[in-house]
Short mmCIF file of C-alpha atoms in Angstrom, two decimals:
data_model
loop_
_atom_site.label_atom_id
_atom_site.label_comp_id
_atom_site.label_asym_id
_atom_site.label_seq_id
_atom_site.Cartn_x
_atom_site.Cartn_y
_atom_site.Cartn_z
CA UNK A 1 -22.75 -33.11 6.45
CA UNK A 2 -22.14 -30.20 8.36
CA UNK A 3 -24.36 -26.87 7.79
CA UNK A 4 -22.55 -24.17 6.15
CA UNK A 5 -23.90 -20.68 8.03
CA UNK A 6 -23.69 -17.38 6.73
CA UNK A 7 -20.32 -16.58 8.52
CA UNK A 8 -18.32 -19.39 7.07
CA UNK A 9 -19.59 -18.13 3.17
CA UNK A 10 -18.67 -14.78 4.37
CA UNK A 11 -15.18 -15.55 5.31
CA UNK A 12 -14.70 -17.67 2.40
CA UNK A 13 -15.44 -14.85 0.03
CA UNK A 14 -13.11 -12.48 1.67
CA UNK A 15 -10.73 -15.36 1.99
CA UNK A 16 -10.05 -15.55 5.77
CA UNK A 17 -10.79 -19.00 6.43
CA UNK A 18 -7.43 -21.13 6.85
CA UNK A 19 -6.55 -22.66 3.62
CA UNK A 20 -7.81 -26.24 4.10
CA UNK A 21 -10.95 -24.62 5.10
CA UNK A 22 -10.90 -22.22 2.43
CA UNK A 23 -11.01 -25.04 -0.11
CA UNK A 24 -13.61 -26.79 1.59
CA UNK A 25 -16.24 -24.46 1.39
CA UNK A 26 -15.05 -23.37 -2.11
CA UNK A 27 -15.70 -27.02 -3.01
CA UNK A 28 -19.15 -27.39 -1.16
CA UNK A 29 -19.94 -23.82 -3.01
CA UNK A 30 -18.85 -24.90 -6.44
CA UNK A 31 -21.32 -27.78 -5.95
CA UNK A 32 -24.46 -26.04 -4.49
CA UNK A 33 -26.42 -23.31 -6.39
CA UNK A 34 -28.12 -22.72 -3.22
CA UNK A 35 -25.15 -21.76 -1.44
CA UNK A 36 -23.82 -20.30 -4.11
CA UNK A 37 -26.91 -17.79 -4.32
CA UNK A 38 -25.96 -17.26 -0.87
CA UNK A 39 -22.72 -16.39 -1.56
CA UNK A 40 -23.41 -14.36 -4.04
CA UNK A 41 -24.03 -11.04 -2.07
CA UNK A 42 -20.73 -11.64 -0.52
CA UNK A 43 -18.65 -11.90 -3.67
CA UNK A 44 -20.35 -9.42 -5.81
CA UNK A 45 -19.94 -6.58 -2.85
CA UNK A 46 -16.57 -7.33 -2.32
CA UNK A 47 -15.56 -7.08 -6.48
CA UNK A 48 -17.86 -4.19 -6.92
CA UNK A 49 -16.25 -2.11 -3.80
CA UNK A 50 -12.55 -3.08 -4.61
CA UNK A 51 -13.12 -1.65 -8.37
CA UNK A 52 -14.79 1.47 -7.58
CA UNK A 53 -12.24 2.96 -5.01
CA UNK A 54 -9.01 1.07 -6.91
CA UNK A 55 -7.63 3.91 -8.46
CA UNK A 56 -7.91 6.13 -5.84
CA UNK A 57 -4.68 4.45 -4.69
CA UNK A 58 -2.79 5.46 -8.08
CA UNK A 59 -3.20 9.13 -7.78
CA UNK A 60 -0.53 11.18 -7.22
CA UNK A 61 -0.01 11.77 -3.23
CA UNK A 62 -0.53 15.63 -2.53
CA UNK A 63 2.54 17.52 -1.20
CA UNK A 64 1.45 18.95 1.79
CA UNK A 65 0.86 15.01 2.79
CA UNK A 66 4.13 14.04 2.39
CA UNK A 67 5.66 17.23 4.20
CA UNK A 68 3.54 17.12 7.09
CA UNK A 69 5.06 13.71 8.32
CA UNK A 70 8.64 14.84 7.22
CA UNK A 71 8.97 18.06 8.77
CA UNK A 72 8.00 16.32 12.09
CA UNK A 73 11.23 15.52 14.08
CA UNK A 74 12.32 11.88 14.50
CA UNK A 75 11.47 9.82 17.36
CA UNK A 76 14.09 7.19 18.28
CA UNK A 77 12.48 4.02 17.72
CA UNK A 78 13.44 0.30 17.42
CA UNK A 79 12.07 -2.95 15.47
CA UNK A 80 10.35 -3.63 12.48
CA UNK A 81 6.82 -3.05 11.92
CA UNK A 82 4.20 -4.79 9.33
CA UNK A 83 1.87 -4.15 6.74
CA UNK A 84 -1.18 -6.07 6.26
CA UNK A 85 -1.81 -8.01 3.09
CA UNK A 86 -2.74 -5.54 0.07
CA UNK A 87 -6.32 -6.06 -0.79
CA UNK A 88 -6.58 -5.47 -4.36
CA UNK A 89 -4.51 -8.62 -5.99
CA UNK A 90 -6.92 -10.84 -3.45
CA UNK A 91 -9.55 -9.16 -4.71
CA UNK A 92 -9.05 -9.51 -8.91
CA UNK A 93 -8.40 -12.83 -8.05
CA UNK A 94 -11.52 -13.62 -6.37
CA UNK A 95 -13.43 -11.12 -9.58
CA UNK A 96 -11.50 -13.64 -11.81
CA UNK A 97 -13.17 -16.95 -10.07
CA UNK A 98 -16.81 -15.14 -9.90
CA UNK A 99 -16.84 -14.31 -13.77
CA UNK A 100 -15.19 -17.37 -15.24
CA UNK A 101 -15.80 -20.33 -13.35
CA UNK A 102 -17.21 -19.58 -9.69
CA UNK A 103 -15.08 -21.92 -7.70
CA UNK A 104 -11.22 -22.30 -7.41
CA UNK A 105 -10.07 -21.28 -3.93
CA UNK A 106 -7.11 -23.22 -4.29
CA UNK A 107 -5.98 -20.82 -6.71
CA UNK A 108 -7.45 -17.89 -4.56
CA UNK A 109 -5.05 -19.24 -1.82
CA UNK A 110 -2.21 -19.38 -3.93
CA UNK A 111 -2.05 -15.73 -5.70
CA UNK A 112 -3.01 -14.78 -1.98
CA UNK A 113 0.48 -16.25 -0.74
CA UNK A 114 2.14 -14.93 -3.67
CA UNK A 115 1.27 -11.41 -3.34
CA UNK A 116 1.95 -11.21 0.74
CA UNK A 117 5.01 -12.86 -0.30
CA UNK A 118 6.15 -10.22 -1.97
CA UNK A 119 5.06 -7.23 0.02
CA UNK A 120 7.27 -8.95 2.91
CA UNK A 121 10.58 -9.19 -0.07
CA UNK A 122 9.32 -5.43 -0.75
CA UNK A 123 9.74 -4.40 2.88
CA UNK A 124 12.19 -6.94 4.48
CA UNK A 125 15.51 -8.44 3.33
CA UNK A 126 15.31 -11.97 2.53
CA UNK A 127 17.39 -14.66 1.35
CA UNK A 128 17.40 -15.76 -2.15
CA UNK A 129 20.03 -17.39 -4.55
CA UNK A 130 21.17 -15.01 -7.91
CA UNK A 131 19.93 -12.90 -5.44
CA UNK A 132 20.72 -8.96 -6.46
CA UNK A 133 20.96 -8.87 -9.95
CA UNK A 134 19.74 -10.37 -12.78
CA UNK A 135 21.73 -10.70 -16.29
CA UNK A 136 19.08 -10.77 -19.79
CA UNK A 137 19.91 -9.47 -23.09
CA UNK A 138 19.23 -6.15 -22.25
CA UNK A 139 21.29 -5.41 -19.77
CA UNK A 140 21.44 -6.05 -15.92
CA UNK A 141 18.38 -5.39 -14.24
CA UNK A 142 18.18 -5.20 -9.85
CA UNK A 143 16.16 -8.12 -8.53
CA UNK A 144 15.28 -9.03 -4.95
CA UNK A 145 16.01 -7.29 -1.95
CA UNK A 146 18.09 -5.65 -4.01
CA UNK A 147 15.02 -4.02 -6.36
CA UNK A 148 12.98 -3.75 -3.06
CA UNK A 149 15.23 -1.19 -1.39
CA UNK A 150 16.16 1.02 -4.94
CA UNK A 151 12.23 1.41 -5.35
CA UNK A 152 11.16 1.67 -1.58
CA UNK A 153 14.25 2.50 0.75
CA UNK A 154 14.75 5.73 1.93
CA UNK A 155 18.43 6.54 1.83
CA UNK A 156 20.92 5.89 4.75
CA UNK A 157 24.26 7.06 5.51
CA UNK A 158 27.11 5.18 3.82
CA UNK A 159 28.85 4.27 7.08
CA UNK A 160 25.47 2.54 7.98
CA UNK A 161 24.44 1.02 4.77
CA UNK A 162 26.27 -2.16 4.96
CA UNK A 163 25.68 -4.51 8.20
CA UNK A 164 28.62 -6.50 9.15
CA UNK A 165 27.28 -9.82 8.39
CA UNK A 166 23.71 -11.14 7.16
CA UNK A 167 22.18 -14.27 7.08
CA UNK A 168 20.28 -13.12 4.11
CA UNK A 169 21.46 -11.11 1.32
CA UNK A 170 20.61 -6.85 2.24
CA UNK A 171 20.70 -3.23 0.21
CA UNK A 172 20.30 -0.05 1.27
CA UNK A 173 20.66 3.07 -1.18
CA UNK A 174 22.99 5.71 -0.21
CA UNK A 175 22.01 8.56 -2.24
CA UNK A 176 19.64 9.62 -5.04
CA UNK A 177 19.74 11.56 -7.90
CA UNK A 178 18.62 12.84 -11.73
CA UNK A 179 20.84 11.95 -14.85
CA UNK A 180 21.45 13.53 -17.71
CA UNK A 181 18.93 11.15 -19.47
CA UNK A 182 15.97 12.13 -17.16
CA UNK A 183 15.45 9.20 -15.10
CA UNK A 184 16.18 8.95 -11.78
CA UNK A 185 19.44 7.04 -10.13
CA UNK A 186 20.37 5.50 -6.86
CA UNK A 187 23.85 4.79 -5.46
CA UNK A 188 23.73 1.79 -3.47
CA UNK A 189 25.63 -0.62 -0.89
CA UNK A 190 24.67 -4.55 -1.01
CA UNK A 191 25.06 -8.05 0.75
CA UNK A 192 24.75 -10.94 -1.25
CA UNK A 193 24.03 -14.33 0.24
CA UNK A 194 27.94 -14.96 0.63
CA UNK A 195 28.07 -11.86 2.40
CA UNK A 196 30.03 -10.19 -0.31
CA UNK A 197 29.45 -6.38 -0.27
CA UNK A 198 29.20 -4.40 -3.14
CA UNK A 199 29.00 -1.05 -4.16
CA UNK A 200 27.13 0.21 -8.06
CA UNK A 201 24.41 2.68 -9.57
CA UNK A 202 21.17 1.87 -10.81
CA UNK A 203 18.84 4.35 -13.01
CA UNK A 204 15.20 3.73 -13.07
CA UNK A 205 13.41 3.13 -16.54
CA UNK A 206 9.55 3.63 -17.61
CA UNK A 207 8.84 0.45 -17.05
CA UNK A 208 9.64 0.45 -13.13
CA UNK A 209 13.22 -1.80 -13.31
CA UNK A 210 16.00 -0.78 -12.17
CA UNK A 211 19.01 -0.70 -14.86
CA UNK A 212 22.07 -1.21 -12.94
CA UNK A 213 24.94 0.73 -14.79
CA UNK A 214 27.91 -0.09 -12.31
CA UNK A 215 28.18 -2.81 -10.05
CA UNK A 216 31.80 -3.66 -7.93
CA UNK A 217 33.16 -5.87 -5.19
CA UNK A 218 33.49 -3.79 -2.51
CA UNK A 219 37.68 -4.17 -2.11
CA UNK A 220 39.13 -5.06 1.17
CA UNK A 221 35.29 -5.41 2.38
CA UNK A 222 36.06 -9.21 3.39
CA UNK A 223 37.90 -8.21 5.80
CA UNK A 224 35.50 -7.00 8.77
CA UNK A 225 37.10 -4.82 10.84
CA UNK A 226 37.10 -4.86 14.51
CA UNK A 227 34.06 -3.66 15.35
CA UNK A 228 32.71 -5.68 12.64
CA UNK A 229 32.10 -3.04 9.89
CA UNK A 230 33.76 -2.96 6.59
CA UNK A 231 36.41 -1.36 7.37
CA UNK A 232 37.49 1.92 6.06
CA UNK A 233 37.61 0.90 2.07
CA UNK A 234 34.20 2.16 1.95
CA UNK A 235 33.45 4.62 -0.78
CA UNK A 236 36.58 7.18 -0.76
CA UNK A 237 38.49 3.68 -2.65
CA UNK A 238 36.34 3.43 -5.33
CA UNK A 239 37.51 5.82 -8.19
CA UNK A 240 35.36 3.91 -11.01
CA UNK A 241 32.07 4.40 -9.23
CA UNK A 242 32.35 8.00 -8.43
CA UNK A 243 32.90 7.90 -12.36
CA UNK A 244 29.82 6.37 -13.12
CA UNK A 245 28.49 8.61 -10.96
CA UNK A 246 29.90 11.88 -11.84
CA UNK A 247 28.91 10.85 -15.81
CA UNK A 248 25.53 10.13 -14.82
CA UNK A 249 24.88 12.74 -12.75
CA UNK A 250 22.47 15.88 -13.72
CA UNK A 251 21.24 17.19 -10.49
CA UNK A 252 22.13 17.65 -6.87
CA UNK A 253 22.21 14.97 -4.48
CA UNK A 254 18.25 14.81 -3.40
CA UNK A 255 16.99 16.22 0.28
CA UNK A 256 15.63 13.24 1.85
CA UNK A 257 12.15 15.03 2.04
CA UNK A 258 12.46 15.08 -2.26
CA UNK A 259 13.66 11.62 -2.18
CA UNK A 260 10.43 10.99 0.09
CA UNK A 261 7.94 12.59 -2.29
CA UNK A 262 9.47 10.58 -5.04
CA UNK A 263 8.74 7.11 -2.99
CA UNK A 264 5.55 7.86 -1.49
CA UNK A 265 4.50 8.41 -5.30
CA UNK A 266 6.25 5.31 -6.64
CA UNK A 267 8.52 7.39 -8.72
CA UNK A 268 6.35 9.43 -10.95
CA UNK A 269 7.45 9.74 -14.65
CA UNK A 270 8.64 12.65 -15.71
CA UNK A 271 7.41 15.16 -18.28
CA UNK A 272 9.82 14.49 -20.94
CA UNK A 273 9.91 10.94 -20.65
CA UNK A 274 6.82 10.53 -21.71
CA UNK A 275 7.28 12.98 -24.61
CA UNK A 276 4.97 15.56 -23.10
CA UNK A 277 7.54 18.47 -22.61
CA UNK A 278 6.47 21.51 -20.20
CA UNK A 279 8.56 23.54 -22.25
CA UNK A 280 10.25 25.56 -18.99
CA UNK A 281 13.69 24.15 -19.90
CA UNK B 1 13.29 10.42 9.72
CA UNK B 2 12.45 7.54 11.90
CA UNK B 3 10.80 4.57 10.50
CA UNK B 4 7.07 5.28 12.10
CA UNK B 5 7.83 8.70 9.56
CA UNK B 6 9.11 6.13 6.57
CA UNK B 7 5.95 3.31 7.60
CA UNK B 8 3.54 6.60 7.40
CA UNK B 9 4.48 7.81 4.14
CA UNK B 10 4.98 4.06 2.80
CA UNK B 11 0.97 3.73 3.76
CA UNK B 12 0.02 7.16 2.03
CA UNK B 13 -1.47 5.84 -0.74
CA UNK B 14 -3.66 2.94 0.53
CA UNK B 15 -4.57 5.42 3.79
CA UNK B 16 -6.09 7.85 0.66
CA UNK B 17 -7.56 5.51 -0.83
CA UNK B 18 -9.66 3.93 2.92
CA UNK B 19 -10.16 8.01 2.65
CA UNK B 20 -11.68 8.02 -0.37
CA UNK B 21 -13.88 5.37 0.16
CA UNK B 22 -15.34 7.24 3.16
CA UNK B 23 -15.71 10.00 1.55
CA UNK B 24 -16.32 9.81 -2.01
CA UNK B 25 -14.31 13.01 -2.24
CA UNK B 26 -10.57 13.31 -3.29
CA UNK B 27 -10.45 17.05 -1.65
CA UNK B 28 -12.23 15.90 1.67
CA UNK B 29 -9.95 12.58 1.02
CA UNK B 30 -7.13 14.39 1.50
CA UNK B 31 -8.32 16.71 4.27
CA UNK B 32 -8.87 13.47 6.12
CA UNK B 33 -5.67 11.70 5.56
CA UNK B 34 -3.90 15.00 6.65
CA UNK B 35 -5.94 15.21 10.08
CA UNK B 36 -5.28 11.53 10.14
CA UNK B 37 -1.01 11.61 10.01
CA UNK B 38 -1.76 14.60 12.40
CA UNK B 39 -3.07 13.35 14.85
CA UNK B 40 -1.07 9.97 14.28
CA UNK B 41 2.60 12.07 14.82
CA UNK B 42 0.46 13.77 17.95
CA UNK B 43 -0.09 9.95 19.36
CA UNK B 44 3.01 8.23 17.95
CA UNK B 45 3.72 7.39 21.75
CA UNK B 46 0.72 5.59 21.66
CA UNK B 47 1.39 3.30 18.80
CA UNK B 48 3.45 -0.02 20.11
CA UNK B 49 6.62 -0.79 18.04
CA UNK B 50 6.10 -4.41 16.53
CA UNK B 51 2.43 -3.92 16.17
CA UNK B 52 0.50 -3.17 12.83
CA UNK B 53 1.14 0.65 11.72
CA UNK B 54 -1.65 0.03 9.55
CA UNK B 55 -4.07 -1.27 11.75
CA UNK B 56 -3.13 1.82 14.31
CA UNK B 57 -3.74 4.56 11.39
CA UNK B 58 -6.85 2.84 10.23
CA UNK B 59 -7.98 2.99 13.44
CA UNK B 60 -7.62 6.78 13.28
CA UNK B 61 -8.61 7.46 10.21
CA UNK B 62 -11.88 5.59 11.02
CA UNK B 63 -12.52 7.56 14.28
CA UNK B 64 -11.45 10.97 12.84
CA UNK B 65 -14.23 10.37 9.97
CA UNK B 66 -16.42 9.43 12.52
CA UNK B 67 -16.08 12.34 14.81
CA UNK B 68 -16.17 14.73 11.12
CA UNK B 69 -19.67 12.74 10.52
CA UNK B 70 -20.91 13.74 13.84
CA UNK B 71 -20.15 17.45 13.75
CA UNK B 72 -21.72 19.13 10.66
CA UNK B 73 -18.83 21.88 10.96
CA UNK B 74 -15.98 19.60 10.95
CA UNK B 75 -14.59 19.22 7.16
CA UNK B 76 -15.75 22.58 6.14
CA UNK B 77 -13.67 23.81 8.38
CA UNK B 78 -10.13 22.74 6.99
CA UNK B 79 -9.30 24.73 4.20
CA UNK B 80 -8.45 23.49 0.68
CA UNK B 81 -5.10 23.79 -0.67
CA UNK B 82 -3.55 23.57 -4.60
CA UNK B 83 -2.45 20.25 -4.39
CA UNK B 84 -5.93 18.61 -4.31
CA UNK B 85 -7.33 20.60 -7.39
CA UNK B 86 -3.78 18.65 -9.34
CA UNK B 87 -5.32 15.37 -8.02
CA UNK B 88 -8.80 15.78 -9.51
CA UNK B 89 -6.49 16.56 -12.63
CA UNK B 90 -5.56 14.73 -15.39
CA UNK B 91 -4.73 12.09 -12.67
CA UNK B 92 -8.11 12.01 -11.57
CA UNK B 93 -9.12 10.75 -15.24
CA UNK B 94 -9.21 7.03 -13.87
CA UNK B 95 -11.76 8.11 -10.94
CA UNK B 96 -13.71 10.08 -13.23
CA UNK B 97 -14.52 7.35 -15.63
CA UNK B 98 -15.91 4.94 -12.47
CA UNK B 99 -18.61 8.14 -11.78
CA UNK B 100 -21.55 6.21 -12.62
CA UNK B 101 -20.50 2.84 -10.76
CA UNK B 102 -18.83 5.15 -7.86
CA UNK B 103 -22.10 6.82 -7.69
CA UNK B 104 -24.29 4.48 -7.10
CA UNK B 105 -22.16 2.36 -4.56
CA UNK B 106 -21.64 5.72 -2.79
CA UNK B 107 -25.37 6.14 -2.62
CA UNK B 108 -25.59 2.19 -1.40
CA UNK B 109 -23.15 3.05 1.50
CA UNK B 110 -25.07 6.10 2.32
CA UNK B 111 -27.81 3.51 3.62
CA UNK B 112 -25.42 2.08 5.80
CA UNK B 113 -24.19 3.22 9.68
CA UNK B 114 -21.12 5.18 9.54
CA UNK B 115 -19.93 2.09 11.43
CA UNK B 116 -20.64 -0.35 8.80
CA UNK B 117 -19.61 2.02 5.81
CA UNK B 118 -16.13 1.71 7.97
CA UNK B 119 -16.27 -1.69 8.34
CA UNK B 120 -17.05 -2.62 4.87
CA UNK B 121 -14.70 -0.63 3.18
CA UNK B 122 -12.05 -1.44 5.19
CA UNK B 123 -12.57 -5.27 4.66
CA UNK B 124 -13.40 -4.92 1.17
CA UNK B 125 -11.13 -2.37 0.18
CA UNK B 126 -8.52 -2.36 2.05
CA UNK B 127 -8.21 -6.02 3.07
CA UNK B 128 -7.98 -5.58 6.56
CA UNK B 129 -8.66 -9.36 8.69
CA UNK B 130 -11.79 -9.37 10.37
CA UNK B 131 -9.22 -10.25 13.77
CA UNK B 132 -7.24 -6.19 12.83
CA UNK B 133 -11.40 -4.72 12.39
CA UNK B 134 -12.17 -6.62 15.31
CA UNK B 135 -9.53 -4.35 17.34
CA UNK B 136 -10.29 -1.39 15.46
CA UNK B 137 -14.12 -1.28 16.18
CA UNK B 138 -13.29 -2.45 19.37
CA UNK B 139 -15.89 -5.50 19.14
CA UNK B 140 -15.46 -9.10 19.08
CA UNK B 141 -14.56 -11.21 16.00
CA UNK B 142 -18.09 -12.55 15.68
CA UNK B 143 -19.72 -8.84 16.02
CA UNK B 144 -17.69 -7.90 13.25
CA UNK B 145 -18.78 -11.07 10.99
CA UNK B 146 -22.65 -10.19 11.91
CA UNK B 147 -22.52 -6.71 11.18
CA UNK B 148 -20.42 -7.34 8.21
CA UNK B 149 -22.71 -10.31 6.85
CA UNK B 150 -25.73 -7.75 7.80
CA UNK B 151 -24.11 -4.68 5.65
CA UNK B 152 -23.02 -7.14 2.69
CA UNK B 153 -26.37 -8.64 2.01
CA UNK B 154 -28.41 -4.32 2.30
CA UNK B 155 -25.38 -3.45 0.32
CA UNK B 156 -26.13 -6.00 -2.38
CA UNK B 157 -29.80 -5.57 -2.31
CA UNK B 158 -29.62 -1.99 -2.86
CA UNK B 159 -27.18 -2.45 -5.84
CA UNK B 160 -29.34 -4.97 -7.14
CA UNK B 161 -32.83 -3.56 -7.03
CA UNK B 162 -31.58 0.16 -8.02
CA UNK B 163 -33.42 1.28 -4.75
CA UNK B 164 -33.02 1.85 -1.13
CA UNK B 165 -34.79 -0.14 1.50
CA UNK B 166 -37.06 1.74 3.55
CA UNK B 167 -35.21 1.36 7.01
CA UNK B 168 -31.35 1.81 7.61
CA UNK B 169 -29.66 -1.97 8.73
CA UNK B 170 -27.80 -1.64 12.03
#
């Protein structure tokens, strides 16, 4: 049998070995209280640094953060760029294994995959089947790429918010805004994975879903024009959204740099939705 | 704004949080994640599109802590504004309640090299690959692994006996 060093425990704790590998050592730990006293330093640092600086990440991003990189002017540039795997779901995973039963990097592996799977669907448009909305007794809640763009998209102009054709289902909001109930709203333009477009509204509730309160088949939008847009049935033709909207609608249109502040701080609750009223009304 | 401006903002939070980490200080957190995004918007020519924009800002909030660590006079020098006396607020109440735990890792790192502090809190904290700290030291893979393995096992020792070790690990 082959010596396990110091390295290969190392990696396996911060779970950077390839999956087959991963499980290998987790198996050879699970097995060896000698290497698992080895391990132990390895672990226990990791959990103990993860939950003293976690909430640092919660607090509310200062203004002056937020303005600095908006007021800068924009620099043409092309192509997507990525994020590297969040550390903190790895990381209560791997507290989970050391307190309960030391070894399961199978599992580690899996909730791994699962959460870089969905920071790509948070930052990338990717197919999926009832893919922008989802029906429950409560109403009609955004799912998907569809969720992904209301909660982390910056707006973009209408003419731009709908790409002639995808091979995966895409959203973009088109404008945000407060309603009259205190939570905030986005317009929005969708693909789904038939390439329909649509047009609707979603408001964002307490617990971070977006309620979608209007929702239409983009008319005349399967049709591509000539230059492969929509066509011009975007949204001057569609009298019941601007409805929705109008009804909904307490506030201005947001700057981009407000709309900014709001994402950057994952759409902080307001005052009076949590019953606390400032009184300044 | 372009997307390097939305990809910034996007990685406000977890940059604050690397910032934190450093510096065990939500005002001085702040101060550094603003020199950071400065300096960052100064480069942005310098950052490839289609490579990590976290990587590149780690990278440069790493160094500018560094360089602040080497001269006494840099962090008193930028001034303090409002909006950090709101975080420590009733925001802050989740960081206040870790004192005693944040304390004594803070006092653990403290036996570390600035280097490893870096290097640990980025792996550990902010889950970057060994390959992305690799780059960002500027060191091979199997440096990083050594000094990491090194910083782990005095990190762990100091937590675990309550007391520092008479020499500093490099």
């Amino acid at each position: 049998m082959s010596t396990v060093t110091d390295h290969d425990l190392l990696s396996w704790a911060d779970g950077q070995l390839p999956p087959e590998e991963q499980q290998r050592i987790g198996a050879l730990v699970a097995k060896d209280p000698e290497l698992r006293a080895r391990a132990e330093p390895y672990l226990k640092t990791r959990i103990i640094l993860e939950e003293a600086f976690a909430a640092s990440a919660h607090e509310r991003v200062p203004d002056r953060l937020v303005q600095l990189i908006v007021s800068q002017a924009p620099v043409a540039s092309e192509g997507p760029f990525t994020f590297a795997m969040h550390a903190s779901r790895l990381a209560h995973v791997v507290k989970g294994l050391f307190t309960i039963e030391l070894m399961r990097p199978a599992a580690l592996t899996a909730a791994g995959l699962a959460a870089l799977a969905g920071a790509i669907l948070l930052l990338r448009p990717a197919p999926s089947e009832a893919d922008l909305i989802q029906s429950t007794a409560e109403g009609q809640f955004a799912v998907g790429v569809l969720h992904a763009a209301l909660e982390s998209a910056h707006s973009v102009p209408v003419n731009a918010a709908l790409p002639a054709r995808t091979a995966a289902s895409v959203a973009n909001p088109v404008l945000t805004f407060e309603s009259k109930d205190r939570t905030y709203c986005r317009e929005y333009r969708a693909r789904d994975h038939e390439s329909l477009a649509f047009a609707g509204v979603a408001c964002r509730l307490v617990d971070g879903t977006w309620a979608i309160k209007h929702h239409e088949r983009i008319a005349g939008a399967a049709r591509p024009g000539p230059d492969g847009g929509y066509g011009p049935a975007g949204s001057d033709d569609m009298p019941s959204l601007d409805a929705v909207v109008g009804a909904l609608q307490a506030s201005d249109v947001l700057l981009p740099e407000d709309e900014a502040r709001l994402i950057a701080n994952r759409w902080p609750e307001k005052p009076d939705q949590t019953g606390t009223r400032t009184g300044n009304e | 704004m372009d997307e390097v401006q939305k990809g910034m903002i996007a990685l406000l939070p977890r940059l604050r949080r690397f910032a934190f980490a450093l510096t065990r200080d939500m005002d001085q957190a702040d101060d550094l994640v603003q020199e950071t995004c400065a300096r960052a918007l100064a480069r942005r020519d310098q950052w490839q599109t289609g490579t990590r924009l976290d990587s590149w800002m780690y990278k440069i909030a790493q160094n500018t802590w560094l360089d602040q660590r080497r001269s006494p006079r840099g962090r008193s020098e930028v001034p303090m504004t409002p909006e950090t006396a709101e975080v420590t607020g009733a925001d802050g109440r989740r960081i206040t309640e870790d004192r005693a735990l944040l304390a004594a890792v803070g006092r653990g790192l403290e036996e570390l090299s600035p280097e490893q502090q870096a290097l640990v809190l980025m792996v550990c904290v902010e889950g970057v690959s060994y390959k992305e700290a690799a780059d960002i030291q500027g060191v091979p893979i199997g440096t990083i692994m050594s000094r990491l393995s090194a910083a782990r096992k005095a990190l762990h020792r100091y937590l675990e006996t309550g007391a520092a070790r008479n020499e500093k690990v490099r």
